[in-house]
Short mmCIF file of C-alpha atoms in Angstrom, two decimals:
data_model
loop_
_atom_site.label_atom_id
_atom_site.label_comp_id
_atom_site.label_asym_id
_atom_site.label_seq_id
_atom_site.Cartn_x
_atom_site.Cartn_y
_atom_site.Cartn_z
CA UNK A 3 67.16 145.91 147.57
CA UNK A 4 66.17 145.28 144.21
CA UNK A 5 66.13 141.74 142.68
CA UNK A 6 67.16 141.37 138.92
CA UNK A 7 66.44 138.39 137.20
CA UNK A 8 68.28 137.19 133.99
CA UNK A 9 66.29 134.56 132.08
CA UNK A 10 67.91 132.57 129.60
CA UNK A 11 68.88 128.70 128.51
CA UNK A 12 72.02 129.68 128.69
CA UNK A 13 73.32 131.17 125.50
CA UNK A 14 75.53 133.35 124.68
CA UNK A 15 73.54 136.46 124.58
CA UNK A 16 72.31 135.55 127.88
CA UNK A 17 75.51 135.90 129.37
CA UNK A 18 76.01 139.12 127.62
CA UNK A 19 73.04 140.34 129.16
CA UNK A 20 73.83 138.81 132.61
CA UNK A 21 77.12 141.41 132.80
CA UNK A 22 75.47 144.29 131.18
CA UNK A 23 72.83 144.15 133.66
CA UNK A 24 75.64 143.71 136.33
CA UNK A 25 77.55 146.70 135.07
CA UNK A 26 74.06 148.92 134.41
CA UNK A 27 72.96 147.92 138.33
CA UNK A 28 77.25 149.02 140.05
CA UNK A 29 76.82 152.10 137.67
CA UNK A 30 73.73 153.22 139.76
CA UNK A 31 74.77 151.93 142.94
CA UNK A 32 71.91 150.23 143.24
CA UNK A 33 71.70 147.35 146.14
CA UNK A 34 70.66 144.79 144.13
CA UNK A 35 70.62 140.86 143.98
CA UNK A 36 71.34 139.38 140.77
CA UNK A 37 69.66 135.78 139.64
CA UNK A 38 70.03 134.08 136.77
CA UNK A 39 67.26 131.67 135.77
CA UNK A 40 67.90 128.79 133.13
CA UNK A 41 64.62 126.40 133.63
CA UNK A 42 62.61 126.35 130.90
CA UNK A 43 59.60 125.85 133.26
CA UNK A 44 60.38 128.87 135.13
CA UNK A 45 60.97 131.02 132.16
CA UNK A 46 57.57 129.99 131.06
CA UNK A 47 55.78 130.69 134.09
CA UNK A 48 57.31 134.48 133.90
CA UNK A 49 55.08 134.49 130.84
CA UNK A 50 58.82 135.01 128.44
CA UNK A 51 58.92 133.38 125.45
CA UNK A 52 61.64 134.79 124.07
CA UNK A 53 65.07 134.57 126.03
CA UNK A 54 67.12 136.69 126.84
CA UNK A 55 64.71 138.51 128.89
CA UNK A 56 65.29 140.69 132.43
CA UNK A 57 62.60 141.21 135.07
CA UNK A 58 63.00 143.89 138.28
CA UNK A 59 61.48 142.79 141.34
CA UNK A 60 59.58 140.06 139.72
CA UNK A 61 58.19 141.98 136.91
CA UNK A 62 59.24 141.21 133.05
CA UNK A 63 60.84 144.20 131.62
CA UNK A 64 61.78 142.92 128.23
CA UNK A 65 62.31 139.73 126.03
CA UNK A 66 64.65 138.36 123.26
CA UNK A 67 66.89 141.26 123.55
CA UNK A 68 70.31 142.65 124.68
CA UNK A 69 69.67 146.33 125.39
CA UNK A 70 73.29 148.48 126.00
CA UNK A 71 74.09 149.24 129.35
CA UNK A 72 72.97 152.98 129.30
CA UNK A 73 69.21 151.57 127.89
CA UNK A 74 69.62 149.45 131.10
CA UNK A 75 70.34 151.84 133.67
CA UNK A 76 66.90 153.45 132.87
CA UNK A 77 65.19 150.81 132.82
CA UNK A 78 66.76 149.16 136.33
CA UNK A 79 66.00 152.66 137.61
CA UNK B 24 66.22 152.94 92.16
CA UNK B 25 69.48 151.50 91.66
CA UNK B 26 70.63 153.80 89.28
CA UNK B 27 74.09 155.10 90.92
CA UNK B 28 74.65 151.71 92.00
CA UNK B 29 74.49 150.88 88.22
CA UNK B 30 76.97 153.86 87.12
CA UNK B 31 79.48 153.08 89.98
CA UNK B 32 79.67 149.50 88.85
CA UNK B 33 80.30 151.37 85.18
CA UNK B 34 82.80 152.90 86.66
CA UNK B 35 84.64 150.94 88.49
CA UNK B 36 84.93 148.16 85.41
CA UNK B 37 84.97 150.41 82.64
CA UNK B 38 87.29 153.06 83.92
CA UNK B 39 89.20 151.93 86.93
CA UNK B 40 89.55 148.70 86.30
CA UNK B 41 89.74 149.46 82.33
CA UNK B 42 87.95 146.05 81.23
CA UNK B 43 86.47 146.15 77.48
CA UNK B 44 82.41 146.42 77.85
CA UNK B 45 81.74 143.39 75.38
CA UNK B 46 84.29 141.30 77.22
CA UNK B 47 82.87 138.78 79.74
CA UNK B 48 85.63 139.86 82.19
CA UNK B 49 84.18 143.06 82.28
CA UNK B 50 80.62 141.64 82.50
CA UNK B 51 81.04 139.22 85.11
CA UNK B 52 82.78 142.21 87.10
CA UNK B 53 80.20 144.79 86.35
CA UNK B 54 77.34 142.10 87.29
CA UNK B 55 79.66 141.28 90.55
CA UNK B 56 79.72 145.26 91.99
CA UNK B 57 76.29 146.02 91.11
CA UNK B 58 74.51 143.21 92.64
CA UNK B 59 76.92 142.88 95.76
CA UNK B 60 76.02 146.80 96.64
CA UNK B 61 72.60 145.74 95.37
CA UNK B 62 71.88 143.18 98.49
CA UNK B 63 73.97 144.34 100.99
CA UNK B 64 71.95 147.98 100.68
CA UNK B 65 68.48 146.02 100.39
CA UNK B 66 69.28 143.54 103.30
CA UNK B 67 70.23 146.69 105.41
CA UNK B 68 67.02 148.68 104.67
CA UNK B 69 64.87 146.29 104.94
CA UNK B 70 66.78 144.56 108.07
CA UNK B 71 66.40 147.94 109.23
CA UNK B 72 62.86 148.38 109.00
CA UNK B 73 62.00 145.06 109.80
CA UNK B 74 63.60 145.02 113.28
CA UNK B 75 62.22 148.73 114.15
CA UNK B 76 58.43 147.26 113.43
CA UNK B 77 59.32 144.20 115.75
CA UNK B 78 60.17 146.29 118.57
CA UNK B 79 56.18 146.95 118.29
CA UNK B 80 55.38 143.50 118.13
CA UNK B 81 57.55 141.39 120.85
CA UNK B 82 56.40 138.09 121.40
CA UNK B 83 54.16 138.21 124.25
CA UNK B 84 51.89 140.63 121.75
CA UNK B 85 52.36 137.99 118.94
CA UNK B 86 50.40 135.70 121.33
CA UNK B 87 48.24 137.76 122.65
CA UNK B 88 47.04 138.50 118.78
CA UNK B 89 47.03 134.89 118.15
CA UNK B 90 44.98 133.43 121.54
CA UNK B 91 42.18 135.85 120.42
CA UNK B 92 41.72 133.89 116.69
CA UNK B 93 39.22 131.06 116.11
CA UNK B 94 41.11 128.08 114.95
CA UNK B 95 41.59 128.77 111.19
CA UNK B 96 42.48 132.55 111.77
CA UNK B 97 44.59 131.42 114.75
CA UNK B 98 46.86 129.50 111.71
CA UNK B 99 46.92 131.89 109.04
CA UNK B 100 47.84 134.83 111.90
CA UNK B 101 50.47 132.34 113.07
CA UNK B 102 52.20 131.48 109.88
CA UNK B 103 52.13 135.17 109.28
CA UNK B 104 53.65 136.32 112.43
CA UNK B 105 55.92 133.78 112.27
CA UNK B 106 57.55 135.61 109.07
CA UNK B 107 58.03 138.72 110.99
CA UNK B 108 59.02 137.13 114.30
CA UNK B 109 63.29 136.06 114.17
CA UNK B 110 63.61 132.73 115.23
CA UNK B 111 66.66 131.65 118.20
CA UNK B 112 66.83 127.85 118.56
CA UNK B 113 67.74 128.53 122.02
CA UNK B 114 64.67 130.51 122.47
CA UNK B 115 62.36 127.84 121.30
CA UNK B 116 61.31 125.79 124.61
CA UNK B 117 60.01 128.94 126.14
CA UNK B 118 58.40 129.56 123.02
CA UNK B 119 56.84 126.06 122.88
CA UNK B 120 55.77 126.43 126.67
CA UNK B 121 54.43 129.66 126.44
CA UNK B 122 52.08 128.90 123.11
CA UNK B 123 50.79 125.88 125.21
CA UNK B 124 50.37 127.13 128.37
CA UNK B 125 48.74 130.16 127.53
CA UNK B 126 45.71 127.95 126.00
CA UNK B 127 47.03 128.46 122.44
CA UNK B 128 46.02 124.54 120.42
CA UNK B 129 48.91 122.41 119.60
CA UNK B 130 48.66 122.80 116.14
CA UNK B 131 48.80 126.29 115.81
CA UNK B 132 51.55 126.78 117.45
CA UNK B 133 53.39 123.99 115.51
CA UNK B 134 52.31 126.26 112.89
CA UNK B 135 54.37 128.87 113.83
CA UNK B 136 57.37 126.73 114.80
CA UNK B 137 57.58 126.17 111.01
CA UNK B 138 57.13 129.23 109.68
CA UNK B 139 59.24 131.48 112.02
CA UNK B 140 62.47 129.89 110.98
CA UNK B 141 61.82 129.13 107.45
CA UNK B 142 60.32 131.92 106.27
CA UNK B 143 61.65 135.08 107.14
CA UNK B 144 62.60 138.80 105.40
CA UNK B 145 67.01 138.00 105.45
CA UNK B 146 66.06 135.20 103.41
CA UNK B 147 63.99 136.92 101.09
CA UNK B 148 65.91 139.08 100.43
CA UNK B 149 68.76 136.82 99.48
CA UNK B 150 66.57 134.72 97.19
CA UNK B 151 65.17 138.56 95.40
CA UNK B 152 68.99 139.98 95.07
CA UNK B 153 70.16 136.57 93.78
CA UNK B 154 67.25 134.81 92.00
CA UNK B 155 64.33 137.57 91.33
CA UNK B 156 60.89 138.40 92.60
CA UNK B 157 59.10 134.81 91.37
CA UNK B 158 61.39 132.81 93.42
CA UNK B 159 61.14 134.69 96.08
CA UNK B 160 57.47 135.10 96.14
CA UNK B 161 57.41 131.00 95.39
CA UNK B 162 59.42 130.44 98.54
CA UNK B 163 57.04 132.58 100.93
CA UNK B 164 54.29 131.21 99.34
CA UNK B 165 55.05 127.46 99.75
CA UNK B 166 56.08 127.87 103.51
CA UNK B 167 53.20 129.83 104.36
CA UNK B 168 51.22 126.89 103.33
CA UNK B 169 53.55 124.05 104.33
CA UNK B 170 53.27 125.85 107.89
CA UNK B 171 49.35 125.98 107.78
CA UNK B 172 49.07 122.38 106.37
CA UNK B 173 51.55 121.19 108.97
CA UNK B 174 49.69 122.82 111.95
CA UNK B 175 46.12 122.20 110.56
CA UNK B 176 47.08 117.86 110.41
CA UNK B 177 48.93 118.32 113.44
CA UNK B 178 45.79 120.01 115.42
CA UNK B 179 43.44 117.19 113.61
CA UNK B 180 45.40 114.40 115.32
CA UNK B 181 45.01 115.50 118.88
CA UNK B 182 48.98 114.33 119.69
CA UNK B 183 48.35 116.53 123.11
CA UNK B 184 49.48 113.16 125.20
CA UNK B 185 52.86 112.92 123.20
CA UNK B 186 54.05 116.43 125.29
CA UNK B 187 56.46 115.63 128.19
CA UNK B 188 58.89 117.04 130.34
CA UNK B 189 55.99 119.81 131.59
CA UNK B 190 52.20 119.76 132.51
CA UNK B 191 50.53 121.15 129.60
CA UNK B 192 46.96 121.98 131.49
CA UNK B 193 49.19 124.21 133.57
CA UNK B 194 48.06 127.36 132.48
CA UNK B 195 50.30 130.87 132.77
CA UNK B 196 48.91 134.05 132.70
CA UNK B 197 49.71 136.13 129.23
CA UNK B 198 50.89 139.12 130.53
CA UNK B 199 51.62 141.59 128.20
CA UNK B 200 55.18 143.29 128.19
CA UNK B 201 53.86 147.15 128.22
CA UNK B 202 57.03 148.12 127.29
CA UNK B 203 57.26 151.65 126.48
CA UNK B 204 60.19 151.99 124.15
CA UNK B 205 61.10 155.74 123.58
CA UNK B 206 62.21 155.64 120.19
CA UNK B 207 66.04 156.42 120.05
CA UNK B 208 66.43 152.95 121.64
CA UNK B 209 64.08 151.28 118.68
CA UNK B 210 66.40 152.62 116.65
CA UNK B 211 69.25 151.97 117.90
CA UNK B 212 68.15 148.42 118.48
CA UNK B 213 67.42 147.98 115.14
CA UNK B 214 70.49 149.06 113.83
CA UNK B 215 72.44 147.20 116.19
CA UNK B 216 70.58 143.89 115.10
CA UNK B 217 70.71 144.98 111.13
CA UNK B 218 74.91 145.52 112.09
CA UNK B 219 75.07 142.11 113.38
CA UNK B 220 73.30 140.43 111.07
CA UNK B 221 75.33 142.39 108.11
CA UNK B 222 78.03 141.17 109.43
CA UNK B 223 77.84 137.35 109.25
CA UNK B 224 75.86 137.57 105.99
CA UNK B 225 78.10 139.74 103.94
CA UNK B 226 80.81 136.72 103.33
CA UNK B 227 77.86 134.82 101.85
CA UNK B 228 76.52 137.34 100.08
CA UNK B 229 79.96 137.70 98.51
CA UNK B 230 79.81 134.37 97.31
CA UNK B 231 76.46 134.56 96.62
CA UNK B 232 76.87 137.07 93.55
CA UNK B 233 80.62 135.96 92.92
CA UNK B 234 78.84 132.63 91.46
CA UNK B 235 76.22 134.41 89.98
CA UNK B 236 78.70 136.74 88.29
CA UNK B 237 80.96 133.70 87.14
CA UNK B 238 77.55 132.01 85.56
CA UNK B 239 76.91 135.40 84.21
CA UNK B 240 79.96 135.82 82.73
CA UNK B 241 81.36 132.80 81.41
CA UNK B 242 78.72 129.61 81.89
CA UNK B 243 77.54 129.14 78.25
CA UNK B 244 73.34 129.72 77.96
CA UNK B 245 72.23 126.36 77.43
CA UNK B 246 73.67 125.94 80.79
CA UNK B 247 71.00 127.92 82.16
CA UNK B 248 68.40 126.87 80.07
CA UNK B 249 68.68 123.19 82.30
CA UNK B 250 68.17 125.83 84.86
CA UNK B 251 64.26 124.28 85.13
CA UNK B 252 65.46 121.00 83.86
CA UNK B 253 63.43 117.84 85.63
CA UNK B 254 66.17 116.52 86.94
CA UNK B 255 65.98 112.26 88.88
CA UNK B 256 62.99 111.97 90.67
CA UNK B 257 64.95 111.17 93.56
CA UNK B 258 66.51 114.40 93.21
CA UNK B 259 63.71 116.06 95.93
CA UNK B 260 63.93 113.54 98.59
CA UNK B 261 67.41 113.60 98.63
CA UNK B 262 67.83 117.13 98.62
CA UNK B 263 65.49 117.59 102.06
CA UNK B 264 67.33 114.81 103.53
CA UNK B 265 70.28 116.07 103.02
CA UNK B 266 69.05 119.48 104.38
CA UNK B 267 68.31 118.47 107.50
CA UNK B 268 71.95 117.89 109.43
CA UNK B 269 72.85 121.43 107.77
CA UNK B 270 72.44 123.50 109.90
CA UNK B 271 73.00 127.30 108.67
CA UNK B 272 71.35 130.42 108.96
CA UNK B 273 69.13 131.12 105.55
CA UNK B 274 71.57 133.85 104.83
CA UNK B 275 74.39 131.27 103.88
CA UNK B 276 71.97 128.76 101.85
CA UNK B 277 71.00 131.05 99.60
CA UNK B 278 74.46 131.15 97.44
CA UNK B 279 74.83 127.77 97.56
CA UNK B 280 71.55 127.22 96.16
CA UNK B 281 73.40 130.13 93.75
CA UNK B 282 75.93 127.33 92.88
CA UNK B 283 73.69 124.60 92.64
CA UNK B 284 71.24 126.23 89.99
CA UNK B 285 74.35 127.03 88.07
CA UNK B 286 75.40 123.36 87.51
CA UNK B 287 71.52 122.65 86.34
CA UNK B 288 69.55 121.53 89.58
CA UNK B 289 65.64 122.06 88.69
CA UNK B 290 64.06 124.92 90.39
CA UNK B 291 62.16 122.64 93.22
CA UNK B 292 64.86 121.15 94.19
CA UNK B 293 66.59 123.95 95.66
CA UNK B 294 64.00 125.10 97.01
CA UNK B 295 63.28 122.04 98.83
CA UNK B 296 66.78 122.06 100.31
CA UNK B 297 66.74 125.66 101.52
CA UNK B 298 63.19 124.65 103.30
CA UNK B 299 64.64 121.65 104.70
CA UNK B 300 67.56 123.36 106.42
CA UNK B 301 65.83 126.12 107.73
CA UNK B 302 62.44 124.60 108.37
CA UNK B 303 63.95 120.83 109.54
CA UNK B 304 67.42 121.41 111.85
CA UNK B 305 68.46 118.88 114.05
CA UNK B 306 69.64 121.08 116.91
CA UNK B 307 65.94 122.43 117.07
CA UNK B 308 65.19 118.68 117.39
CA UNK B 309 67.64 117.96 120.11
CA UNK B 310 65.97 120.97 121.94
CA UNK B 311 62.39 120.43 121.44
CA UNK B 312 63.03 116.54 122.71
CA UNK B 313 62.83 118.47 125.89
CA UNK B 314 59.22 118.62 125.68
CA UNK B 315 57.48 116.70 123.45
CA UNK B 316 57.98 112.49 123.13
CA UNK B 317 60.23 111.59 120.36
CA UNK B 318 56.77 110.44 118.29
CA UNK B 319 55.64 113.90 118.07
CA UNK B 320 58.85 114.90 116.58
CA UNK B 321 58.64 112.32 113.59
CA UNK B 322 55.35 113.44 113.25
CA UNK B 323 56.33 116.49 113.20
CA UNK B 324 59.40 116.34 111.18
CA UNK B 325 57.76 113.70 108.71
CA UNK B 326 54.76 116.49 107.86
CA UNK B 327 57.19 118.82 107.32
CA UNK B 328 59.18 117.04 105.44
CA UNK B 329 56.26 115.55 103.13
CA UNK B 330 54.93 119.44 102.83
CA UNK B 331 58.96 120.43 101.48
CA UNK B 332 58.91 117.11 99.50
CA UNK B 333 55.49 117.78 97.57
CA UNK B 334 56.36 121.51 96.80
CA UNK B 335 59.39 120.43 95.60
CA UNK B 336 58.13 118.03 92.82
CA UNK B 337 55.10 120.21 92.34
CA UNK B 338 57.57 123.40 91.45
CA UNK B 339 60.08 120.68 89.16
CA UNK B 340 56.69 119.62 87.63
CA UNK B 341 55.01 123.09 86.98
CA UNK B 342 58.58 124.63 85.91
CA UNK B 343 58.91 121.85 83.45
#
């Protein structure tokens, strides 16, 4: 079971993210658990100071981007 | 360099078009296809190569660079990282939080908060294409040090008790993103970011140059002479509080300032107004109300605003 994380204030690249991740994560067939995160105070505390940003399993993979869903299936791998 | 660009335009006018060279039809249309495929290929290679360096430098590095600065360096680096760092409104609480938290002094990173938005390369790109290499340089110079001067006061007055809304003594880990980017996806995040941006500037840049070319062609030269002119002394103020409740991307200030030059507005005064609506925006206000009391913000916004205010008389003074 992996857990993804989406962290974001809630704009629209966010959301963007938030389904590419979603569609990068059925591709693979990965079991996963998908979480989106809007509190500033928690996005802080992840050390990401730029939104949008993704983290598997509790560890920050990127920040203030929107990579495609291919780019994401490598890096959910 | 821009050579073909130059025959095309030729081209197109002279022989497609078939306007008379000494007409100002045909020079106002010339000056319009040259300098539209003039900025739209500059803003592309330099978007370009602009975005491919920042996938080198993400945030969490920018900080990391910053936190190990003594307190003047820790400015200067700030103000200058803030020009290559792109600036998201909605990305500016964790931004905020994770300057603080990570030890980082208030004033520094108020530093950057200034510069990151105002100064930045889509803008200067605009203001080279439209106005030339002096304003331009002007324009990076005067935010660079309105965002030093800004953070250096702010720092000085120890305004750490105006933050709310989060503990700032917390203190996060800065963890660096390791992120191994092979580099078919740097490039193909760069060009998607250079294709987006393209593609909300090009109306603007459009207008932009379709002023310039309509001043070029047919506004009479002692028009542009008042170019400099002094203009009221209120004329500064005014201009960076009117600047504020705009809220637009540099991109689409740029030709407006176009228009504004053309009907005789002194040099500092558009430049004031292009600082105060990317530098001073009210939805960044809204936001950072989040954490900081709304005293800091005046403070914040007033320094800012003095810093815009003073480099805009001191440019209508020196250009006199």
């Amino acid at each position: 079971m992996k857990k993804i994380q989406i962290f974001g204030g809630g704009c629209a690249k966010c959301g963007v993210l938030y389904q590419h991740a979603e569609a990068a994560a059925k591709a693979l067939g990965l079991e996963y658990e998908l979480e989106k995160v809007s509190d500033y105070e928690k996005i802080a505390e992840a050390g990401i100071m730029a939104t949008p940003a993704l983290a598997v399993d509790g560890k920050v993979k990127f920040e203030g981007r929107v990579p495609t869903v291919e780019a994401l299936k490598g890096i959910l791998k | 360099m821009f050579k073909p660009v130059q025959l095309f335009a030729d081209w197109l006018t002279y022989g497609v078009f078939g306007l008379g060279r000494e007409t100002l039809a045909g020079g106002a249309v010339n000056f319009f296809v040259f300098d539209t495929i003039k900025i739209l290929a500059m803003l592309a290679a330099i978007i370009y190569a602009v975005a491919v360096m920042r996938t080198f430098l993400p945030a969490s590095k920018v900080r990391d660079i910053i936190l190990k600065k003594s307190r003047f360096a820790g400015h200067l680096w700030a103000a200058a990282l803030g020009i290559a760092t792109p600036f998201c409104t909605c990305s500016a609480i964790p931004l905020f939080l994770g300057f603080v938290q990570t030890g980082i002094p208030l004033g520094i990173t108020f530093t950057f908060l200034v510069a990151s938005p105002m100064i930045n390369e889509i803008a200067l790109v605009m203001l080279f294409g439209l106005f030339g290499f002096k304003i331009a340089a002007l324009y990076a110079a005067s935010g660079f040090t309105i965002a030093v001067a800004a953070g250096l006061i702010i720092g000085r007055l120890n305004l750490e008790h105006l933050l709310e809304g989060f503990d700032p003594s917390k203190r996060v880990q800065n963890h660096l993103l390791g992120e191994n980017m092979p580099w078919t996806e740097r490039f193909s995040y760069a060009r998607d970011y250079m294709l987006d941006i393209l593609k909300k500037v090009w109306p603007f840049v459009l207008i932009g140059v379709g002023v310039g070319a309509w001043i070029h062609g047919y506004v009479p030269q002692d028009l542009l002479a008042r170019y400099t002119g002094e203009g009221k002394w209120y004329a500064v103020p005014l201009a960076t509080l009117i600047g504020i409740p705009v809220y637009a991307g540099c991109s689409s200030v740029v030709p407006l300032i176009g228009a504004l030059s053309g009907k005789g507005v002194a040099l500092g005064t558009m430049l004031a107004f292009m600082m105060a609506v990317t530098g001073l925006s009210l939805p960044e206000f809204m936001i950072l109300r989040r954490v900081m009391k709304l005293k800091l913000l005046f403070i914040f916004f007033g320094i800012v605003g003095a810093g815009i205010m003073f480099t805009g008389f001191l440019f209508n003074f020196v250009m006199r």
